Coordinates of C-alpha atoms and ligand atoms in Angstrom, one line a residue:
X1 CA 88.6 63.7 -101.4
X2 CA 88.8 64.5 -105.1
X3 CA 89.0 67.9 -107.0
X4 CA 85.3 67.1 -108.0
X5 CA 84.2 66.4 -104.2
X6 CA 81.7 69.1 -103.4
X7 CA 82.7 68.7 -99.7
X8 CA 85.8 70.8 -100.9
X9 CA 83.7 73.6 -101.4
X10 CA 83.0 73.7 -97.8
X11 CA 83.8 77.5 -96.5
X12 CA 86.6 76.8 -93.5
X13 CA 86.1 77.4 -90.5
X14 CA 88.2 80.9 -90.0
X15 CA 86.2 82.4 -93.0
X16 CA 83.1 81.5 -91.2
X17 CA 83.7 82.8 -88.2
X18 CA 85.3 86.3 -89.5
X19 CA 81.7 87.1 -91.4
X20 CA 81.2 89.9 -89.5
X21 CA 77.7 88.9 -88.2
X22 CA 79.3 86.4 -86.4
X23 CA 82.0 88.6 -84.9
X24 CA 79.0 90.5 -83.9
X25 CA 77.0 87.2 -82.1
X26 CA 80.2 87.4 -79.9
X27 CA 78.8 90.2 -77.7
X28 CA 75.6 87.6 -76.5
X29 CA 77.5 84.3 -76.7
X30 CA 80.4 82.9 -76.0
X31 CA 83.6 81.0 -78.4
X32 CA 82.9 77.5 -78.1
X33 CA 78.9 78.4 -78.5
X34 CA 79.4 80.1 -81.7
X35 CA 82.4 77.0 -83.2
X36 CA 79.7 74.7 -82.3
X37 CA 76.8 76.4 -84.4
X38 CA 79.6 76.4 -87.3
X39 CA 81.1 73.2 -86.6
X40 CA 76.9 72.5 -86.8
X41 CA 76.6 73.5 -90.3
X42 CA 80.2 72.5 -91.9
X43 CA 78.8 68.6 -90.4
X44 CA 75.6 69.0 -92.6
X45 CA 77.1 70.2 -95.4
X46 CA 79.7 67.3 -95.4
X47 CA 76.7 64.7 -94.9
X48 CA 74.9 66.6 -98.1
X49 CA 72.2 67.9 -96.2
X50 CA 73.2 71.4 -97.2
X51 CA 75.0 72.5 -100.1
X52 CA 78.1 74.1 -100.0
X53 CA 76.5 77.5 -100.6
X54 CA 74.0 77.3 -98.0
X55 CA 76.4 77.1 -95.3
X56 CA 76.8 80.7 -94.9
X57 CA 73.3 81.5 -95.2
X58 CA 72.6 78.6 -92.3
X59 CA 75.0 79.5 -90.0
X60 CA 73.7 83.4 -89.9
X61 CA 70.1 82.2 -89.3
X62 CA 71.2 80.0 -86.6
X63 CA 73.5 82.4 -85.5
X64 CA 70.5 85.2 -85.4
X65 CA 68.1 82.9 -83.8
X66 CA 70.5 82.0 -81.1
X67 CA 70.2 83.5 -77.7
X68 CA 72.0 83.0 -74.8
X69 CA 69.0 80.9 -73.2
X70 CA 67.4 78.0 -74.7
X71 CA 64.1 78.8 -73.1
X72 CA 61.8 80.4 -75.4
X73 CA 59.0 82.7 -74.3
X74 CA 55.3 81.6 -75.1
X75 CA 52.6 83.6 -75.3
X76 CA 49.6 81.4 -73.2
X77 CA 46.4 81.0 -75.0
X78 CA 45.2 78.1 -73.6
X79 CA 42.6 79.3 -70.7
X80 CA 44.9 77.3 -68.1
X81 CA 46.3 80.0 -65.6
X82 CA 48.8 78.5 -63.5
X83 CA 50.2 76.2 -66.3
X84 CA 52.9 74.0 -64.9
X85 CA 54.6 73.2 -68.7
X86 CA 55.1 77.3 -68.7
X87 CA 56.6 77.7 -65.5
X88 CA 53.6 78.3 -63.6
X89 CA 53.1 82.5 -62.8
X90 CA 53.8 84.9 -64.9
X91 CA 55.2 87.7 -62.6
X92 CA 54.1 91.1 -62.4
X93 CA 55.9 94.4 -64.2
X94 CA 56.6 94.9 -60.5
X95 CA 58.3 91.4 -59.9
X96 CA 60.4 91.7 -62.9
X97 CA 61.7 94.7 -62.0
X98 CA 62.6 93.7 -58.2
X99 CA 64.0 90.6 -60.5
X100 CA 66.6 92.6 -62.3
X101 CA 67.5 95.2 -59.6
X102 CA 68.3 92.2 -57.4
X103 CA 70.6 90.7 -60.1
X104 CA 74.0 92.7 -58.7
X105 CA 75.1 92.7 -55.0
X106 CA 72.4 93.4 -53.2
X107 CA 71.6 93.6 -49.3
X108 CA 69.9 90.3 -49.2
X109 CA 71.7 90.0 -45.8
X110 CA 72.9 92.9 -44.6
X111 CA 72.3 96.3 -42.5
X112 CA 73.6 98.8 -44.7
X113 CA 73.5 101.4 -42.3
X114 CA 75.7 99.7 -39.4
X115 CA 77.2 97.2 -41.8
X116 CA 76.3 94.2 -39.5
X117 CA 74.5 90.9 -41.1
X118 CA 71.0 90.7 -41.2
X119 CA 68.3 88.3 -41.6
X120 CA 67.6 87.5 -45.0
X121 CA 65.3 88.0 -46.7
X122 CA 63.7 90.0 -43.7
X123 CA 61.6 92.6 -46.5
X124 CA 60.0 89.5 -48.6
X125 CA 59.1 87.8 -44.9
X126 CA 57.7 91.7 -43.6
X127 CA 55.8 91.7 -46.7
X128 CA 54.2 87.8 -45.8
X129 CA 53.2 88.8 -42.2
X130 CA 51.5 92.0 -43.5
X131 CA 49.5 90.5 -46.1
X132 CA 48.9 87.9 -43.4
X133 CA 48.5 89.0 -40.2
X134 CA 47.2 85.6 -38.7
X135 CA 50.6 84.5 -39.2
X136 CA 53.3 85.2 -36.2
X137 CA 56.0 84.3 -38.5
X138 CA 57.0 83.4 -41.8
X139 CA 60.1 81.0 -43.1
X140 CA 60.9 81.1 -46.9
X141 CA 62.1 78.3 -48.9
X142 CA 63.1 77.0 -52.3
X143 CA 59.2 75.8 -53.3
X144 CA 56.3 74.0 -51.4
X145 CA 57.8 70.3 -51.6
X146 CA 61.0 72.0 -49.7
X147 CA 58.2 73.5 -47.2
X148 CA 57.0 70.1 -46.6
X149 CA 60.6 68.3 -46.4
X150 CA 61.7 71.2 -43.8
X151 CA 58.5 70.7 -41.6
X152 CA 58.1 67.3 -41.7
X153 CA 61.9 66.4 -41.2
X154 CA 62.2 69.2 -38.1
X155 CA 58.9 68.2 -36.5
X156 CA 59.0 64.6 -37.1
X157 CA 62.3 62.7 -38.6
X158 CA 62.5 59.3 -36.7
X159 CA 58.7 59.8 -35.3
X160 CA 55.1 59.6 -37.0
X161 CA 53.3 61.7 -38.9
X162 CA 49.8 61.2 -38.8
X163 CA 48.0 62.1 -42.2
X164 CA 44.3 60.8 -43.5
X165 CA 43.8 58.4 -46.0
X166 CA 42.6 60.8 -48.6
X167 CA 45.0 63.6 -48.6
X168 CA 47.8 61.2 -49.8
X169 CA 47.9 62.3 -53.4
X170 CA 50.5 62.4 -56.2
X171 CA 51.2 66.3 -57.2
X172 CA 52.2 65.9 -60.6
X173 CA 54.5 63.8 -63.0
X174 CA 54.6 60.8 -60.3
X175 CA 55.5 63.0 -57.4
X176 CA 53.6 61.3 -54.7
X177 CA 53.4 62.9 -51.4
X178 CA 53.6 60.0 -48.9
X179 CA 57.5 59.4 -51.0
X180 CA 58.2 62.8 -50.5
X181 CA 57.5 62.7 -46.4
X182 CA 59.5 59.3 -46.1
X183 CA 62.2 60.4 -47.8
X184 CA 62.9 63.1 -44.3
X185 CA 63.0 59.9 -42.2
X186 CA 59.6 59.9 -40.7
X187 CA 56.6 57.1 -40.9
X188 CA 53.9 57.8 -42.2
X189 CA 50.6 56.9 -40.1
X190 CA 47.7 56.5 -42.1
X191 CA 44.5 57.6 -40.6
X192 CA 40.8 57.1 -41.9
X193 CA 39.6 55.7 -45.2
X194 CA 40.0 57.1 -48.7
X195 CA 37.0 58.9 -49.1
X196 CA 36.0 59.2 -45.6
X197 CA 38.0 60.2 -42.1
X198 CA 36.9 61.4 -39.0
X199 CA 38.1 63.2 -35.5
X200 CA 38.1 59.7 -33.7
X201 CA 40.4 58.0 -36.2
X202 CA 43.0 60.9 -35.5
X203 CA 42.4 60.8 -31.5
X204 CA 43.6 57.3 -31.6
X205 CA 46.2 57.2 -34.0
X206 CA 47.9 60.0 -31.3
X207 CA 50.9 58.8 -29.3
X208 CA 54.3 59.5 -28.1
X209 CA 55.8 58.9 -31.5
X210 CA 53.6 61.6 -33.4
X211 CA 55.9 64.4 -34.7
X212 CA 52.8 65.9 -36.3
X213 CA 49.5 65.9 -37.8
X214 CA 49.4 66.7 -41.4
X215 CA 46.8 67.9 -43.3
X216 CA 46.9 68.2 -47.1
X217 CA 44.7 70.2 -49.6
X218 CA 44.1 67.5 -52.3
X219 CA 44.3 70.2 -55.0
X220 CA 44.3 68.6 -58.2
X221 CA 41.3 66.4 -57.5
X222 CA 38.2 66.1 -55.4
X223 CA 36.2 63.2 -54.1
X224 CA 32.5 63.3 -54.1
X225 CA 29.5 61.2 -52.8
X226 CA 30.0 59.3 -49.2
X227 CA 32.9 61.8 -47.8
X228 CA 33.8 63.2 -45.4
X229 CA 36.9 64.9 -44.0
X230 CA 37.8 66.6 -40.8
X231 CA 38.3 70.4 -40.8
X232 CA 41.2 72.1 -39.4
X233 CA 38.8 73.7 -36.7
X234 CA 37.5 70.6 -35.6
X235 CA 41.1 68.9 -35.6
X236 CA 42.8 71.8 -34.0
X237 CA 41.6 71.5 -30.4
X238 CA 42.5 67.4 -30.6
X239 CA 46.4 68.3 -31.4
X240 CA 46.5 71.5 -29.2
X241 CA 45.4 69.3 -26.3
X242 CA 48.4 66.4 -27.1
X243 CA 50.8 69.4 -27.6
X244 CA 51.5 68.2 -31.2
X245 CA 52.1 70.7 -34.4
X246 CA 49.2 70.7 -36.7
X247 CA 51.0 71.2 -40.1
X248 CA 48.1 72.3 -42.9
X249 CA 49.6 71.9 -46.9
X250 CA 47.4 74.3 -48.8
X251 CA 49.3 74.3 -51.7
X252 CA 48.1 77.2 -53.8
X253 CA 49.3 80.1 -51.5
X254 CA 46.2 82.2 -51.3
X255 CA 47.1 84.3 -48.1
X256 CA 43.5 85.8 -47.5
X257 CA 39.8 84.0 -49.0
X258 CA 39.5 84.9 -52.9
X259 CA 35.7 85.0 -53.5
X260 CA 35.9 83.8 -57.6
X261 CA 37.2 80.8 -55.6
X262 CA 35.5 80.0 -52.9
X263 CA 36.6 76.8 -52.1
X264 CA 40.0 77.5 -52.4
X265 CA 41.7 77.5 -49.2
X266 CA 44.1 80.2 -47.9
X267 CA 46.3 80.9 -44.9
X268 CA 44.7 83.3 -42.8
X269 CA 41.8 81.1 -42.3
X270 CA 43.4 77.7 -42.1
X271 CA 46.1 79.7 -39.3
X272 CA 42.4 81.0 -37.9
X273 CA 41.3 77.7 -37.6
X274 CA 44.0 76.5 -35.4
X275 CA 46.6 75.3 -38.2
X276 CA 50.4 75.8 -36.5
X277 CA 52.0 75.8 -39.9
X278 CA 50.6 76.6 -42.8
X279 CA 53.0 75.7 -46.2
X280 CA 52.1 77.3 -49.9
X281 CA 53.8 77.8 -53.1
X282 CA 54.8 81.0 -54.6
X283 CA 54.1 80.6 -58.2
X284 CA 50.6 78.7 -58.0
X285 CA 47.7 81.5 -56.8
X286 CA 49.9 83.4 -55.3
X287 CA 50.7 84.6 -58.7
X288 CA 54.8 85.3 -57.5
X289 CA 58.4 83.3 -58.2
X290 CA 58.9 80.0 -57.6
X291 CA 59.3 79.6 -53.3
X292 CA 57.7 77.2 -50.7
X293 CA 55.7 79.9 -48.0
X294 CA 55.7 78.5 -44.2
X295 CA 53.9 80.8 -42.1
X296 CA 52.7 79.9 -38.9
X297 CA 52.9 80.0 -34.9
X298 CA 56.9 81.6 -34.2
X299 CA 58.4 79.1 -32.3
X300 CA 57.6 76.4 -34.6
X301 CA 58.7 78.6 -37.9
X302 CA 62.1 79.3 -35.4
X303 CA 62.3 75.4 -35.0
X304 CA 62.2 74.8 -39.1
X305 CA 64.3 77.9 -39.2
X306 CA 67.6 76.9 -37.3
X307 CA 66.9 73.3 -38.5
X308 CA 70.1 72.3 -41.2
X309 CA 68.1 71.5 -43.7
X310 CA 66.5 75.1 -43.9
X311 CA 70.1 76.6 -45.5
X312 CA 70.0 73.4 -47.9
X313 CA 66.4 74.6 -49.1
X314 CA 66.8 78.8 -49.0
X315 CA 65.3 80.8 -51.2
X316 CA 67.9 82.5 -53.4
X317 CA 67.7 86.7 -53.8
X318 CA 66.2 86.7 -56.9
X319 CA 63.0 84.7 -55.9
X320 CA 63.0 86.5 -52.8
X321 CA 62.9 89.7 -54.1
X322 CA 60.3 89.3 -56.8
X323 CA 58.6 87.6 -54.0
X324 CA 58.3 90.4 -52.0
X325 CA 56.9 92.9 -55.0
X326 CA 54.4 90.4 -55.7
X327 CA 53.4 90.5 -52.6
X328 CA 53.5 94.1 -52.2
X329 CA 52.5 94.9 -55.3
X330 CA 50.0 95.1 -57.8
X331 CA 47.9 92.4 -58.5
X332 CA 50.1 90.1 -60.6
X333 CA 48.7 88.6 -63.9
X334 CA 47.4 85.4 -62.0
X335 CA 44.7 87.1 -60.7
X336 CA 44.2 89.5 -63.8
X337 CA 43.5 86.1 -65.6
X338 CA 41.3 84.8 -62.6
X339 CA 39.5 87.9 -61.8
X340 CA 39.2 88.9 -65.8
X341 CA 35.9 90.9 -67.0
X342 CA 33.9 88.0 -69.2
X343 CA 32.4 91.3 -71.0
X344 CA 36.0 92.4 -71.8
X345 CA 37.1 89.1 -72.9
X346 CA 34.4 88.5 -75.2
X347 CA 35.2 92.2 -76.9
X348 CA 38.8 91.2 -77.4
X349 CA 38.3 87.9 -78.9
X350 CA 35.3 89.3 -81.2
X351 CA 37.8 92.0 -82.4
X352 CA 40.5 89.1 -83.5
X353 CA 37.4 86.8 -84.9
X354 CA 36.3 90.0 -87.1
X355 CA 39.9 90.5 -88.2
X356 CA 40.6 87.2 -89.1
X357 CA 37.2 85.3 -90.3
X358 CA 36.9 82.7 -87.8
X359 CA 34.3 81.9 -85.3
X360 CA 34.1 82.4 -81.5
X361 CA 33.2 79.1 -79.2
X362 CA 32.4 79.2 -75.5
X363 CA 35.8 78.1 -73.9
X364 CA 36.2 78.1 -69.9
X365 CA 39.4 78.6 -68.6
X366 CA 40.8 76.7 -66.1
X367 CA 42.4 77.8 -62.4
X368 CA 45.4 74.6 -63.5
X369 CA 48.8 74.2 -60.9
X370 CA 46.8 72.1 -59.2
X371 CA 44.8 74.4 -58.1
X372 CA 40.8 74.6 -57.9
X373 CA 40.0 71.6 -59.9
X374 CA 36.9 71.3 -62.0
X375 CA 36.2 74.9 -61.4
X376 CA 35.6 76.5 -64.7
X377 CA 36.2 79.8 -65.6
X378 CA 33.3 80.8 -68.0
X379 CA 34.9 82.3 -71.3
X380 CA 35.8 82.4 -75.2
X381 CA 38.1 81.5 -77.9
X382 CA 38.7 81.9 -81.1
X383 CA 38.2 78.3 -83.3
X384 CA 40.7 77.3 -85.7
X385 CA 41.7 73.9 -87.6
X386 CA 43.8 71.6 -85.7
X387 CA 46.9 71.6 -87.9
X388 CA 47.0 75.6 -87.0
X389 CA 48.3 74.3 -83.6
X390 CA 52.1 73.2 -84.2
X391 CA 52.6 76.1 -86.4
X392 CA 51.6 78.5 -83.8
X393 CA 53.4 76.3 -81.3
X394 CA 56.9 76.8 -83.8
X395 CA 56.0 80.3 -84.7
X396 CA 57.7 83.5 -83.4
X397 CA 56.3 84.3 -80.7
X398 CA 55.6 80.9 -79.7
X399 CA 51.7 80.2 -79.1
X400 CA 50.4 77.6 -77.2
X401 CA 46.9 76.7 -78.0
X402 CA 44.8 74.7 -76.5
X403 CA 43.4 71.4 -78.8
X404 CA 40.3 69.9 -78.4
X405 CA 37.9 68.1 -80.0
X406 CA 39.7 68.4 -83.5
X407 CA 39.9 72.1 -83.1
X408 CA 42.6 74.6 -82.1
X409 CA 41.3 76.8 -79.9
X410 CA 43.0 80.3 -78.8
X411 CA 41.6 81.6 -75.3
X412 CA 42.7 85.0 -74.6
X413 CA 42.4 84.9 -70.4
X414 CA 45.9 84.4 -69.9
X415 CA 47.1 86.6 -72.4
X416 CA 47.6 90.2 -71.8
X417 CA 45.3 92.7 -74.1
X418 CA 48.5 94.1 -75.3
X419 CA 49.6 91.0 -76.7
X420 CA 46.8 90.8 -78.7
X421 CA 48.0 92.2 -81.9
X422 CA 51.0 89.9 -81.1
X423 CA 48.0 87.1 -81.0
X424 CA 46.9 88.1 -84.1
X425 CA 49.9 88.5 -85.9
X426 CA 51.0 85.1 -85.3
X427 CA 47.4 83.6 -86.7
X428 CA 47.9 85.0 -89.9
X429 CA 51.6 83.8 -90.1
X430 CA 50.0 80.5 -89.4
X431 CA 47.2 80.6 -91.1
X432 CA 49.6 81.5 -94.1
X433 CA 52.4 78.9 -93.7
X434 CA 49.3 76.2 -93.7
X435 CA 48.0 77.6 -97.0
X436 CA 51.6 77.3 -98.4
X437 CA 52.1 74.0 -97.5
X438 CA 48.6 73.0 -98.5
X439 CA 48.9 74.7 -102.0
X440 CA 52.9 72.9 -102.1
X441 CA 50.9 69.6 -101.3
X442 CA 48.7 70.1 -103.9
X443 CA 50.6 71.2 -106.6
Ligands
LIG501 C1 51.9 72.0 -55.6 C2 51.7 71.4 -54.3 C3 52.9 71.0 -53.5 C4 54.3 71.3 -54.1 O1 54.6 72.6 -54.2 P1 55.7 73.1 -55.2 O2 55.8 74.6 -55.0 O3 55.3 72.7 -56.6 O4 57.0 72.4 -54.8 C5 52.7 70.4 -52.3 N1 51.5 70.2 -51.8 C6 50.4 70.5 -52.5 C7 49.0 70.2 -51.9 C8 50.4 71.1 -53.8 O5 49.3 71.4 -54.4

């Protein structure tokens, strides 16, 4: 390197890390965090993508716009409820704060007042069988595929279960059910035809090998024309009579019938109908943490219960406790979003249209998570040029549009009326950095 080599202008490494805004960062993240952000900087200054005299100023913003988690919050506008990308539910003020009082030591399985071990997680499962009193018992698990792995491995590793044609669906990203059940050692028996099944084809599909009957809610699609399927009521008395566990998959987790969704099915009438074991997730409709829900008839729940694999798939204390509040709780901001006042929508997103000039489109929001497909949720948004959409996605707070049809379009169901300001705030940063670059581009 010469005397003339701007890389020797390079601040060193010890002068970076003694500015005292990055002595500061030390309180939120660790050494090797903060020499990596500098070591970061010092490597793009030495390639020439930042001058000497910019490495300072870089390393502060990264510095600043560091926190200890990579994961970012976003503020939801597209109309989807349960949006899988976002993590699903959104919990309740009450969820949050059962989150962060369960962070410490906490009694998760133990009697404080004699000292002795208890069952854990025995408030979040009290909470299940009072919300749903159809159900004898309740196990709680690390999410819905772990429900299904537990039950079908304890009920029917090395034996058959017996599942129709047209329940055997893929939930999401290539996650196929039927793989999922193999993988616990048991055969799958196909019963019925994809778009129809009936009661005989499960009567003689029955044998000393069947572990159980499954029955799955095919969530994130429907079949329609020549079907037909066989209700749990009607399939009940057939596997009550052979002595065999009738295992229903809901999947959403509604506990009791929601009437904005009325063909959404829930435990306490599936357990009603003659269902042994019912299995939901927590963060679908149930609006709560991710957790797999198995509620059902108490011996079979104490079968999946001293089964192995039920420590291998346990709910941790944090899920368990925000589990419980949402439960117990107010009605967490899944079901705002569902149950939301069309009036009250339309008012907000008039208010943002006025404040910004832009127009208001019919939008329906969506149930999403696999959950209540094709049912639209009659609604608004606000209708803004495409190229708004990765500026609001990059902004801070992050926005996630929705984009369709050429148009970004901002649907305020899933986003809290406080947030709206936030909402709006965010356009006009947008809406600004677009002009920029547009009057950059042009000139
Ligand atoms: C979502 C879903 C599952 C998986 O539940 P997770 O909580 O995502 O693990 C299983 N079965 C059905 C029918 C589902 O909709």
């Amino acid at each position: 390197m010469d005397q003339g080599d701007p890389r020797r202008l390079i601040p060193r490494t010890n002068d970076l890390l003694a500015l005292p805004a990055v002595r500061e960062a030390r309180k939120r993240l660790n050494e090797r965090v903060i020499r990596e952000l500098v070591r970061h900087v010092q490597e793009q200054a030495r390639r020439g993508e930042l001058a000497p005299d910019q490495v300072e100023p870089a390393l502060l913003s990264a510095v600043a716009a560091r926190t200890a988690t990579t994961l970012r919050p976003v503020l939801n506008a597209t109309g989807v409820i349960v949006h899988t990308n976002l993590g699903r539910a959104p919990l309740s003020a009450g969820a949050v704060e059962a989150l962060i009082a369960a962070s410490g030591y906490v009694d998760v399985e133990l009697d404080l007042a004699d000292g002795s071990r208890s069952r854990r997680g025995a408030g979040a499962r009290a909470a299940l069988l009072a919300a749903c009193p159809a159900a004898e018992d309740a196990l709680i698990v690390n999410n819905g595929a772990a429900a299904l792995v537990l039950a079908t491995t304890a009920l029917a590793a090395g034996r058959e279960v017996v599942v129709s044609r047209g329940e055997l669906v893929e939930i999401g990203a290539g996650f196929r059910l039927p793989d999922l059940i193999e993988s616990t050692g048991a055969t799958l028996h196909e019963v019925g035809m994809t778009n129809r099944t009936h009661l005989r084809d499960y009567a003689s599909a029955l044998g000393p090998d069947t572990g159980c009957v499954l029955k799955v809610h095919p969530s994130n699609f429907w079949v329609d024309g020549f079907t037909s399927a066989v209700p749990l009521h009607e399939l009940s008395p057939l596997t009550a009579a052979n002595g065999i566990p009738l295992v229903a998959d809901l999947g959403s987790g509604l506990l009791a019938p929601d009437p904005h969704l009325p063909n959404e099915p829930d435990a306490a009438t599936a357990l009603g109908s003659g269902a042994d074991v019912v299995i939901a997730s927590g963060d679908k409709l149930l609006g709560g943490p991710q957790a797999g829900l198995l509620l059902g008839r108490k011996e079979i729940i104490a079968r999946l219960a001293r089964h192995p694999l039920a420590r291998a798939v346990r709910a941790d204390k944090l899920a368990l406790a925000a589990l419980e509040a949402t439960v117990a709780g107010e009605a967490p901001p899944v079901i705002e979003a569902l149950h939301a006042d069309p009036g009250q929508l339309r008012r907000r997103t008039d208010r943002l249209a006025q404040a910004l000039g832009v127009p208001v489109v019919p939008h329906d929001g969506r149930v999403g998570g696999g959950g209540a497909p094709g049912f639209a949720l009659p609604g608004w948004a606000l209708q803004l040029p495409e190229a708004l959409a990765r500026l609001l996605r990059t902004g801070n707070p992050a926005v996630l549009p929705r984009v369709h049809d050429g148009s970004c379009l901002i649907d305020l169901r899933c986003v809290s009326e406080a947030d709206d300001e936030r909402i709006l705030a965010a356009v006009r940063r947008a809406v600004e950095a677009f002009e920029a670059a547009d009057a950059g581009g042009a000139g």
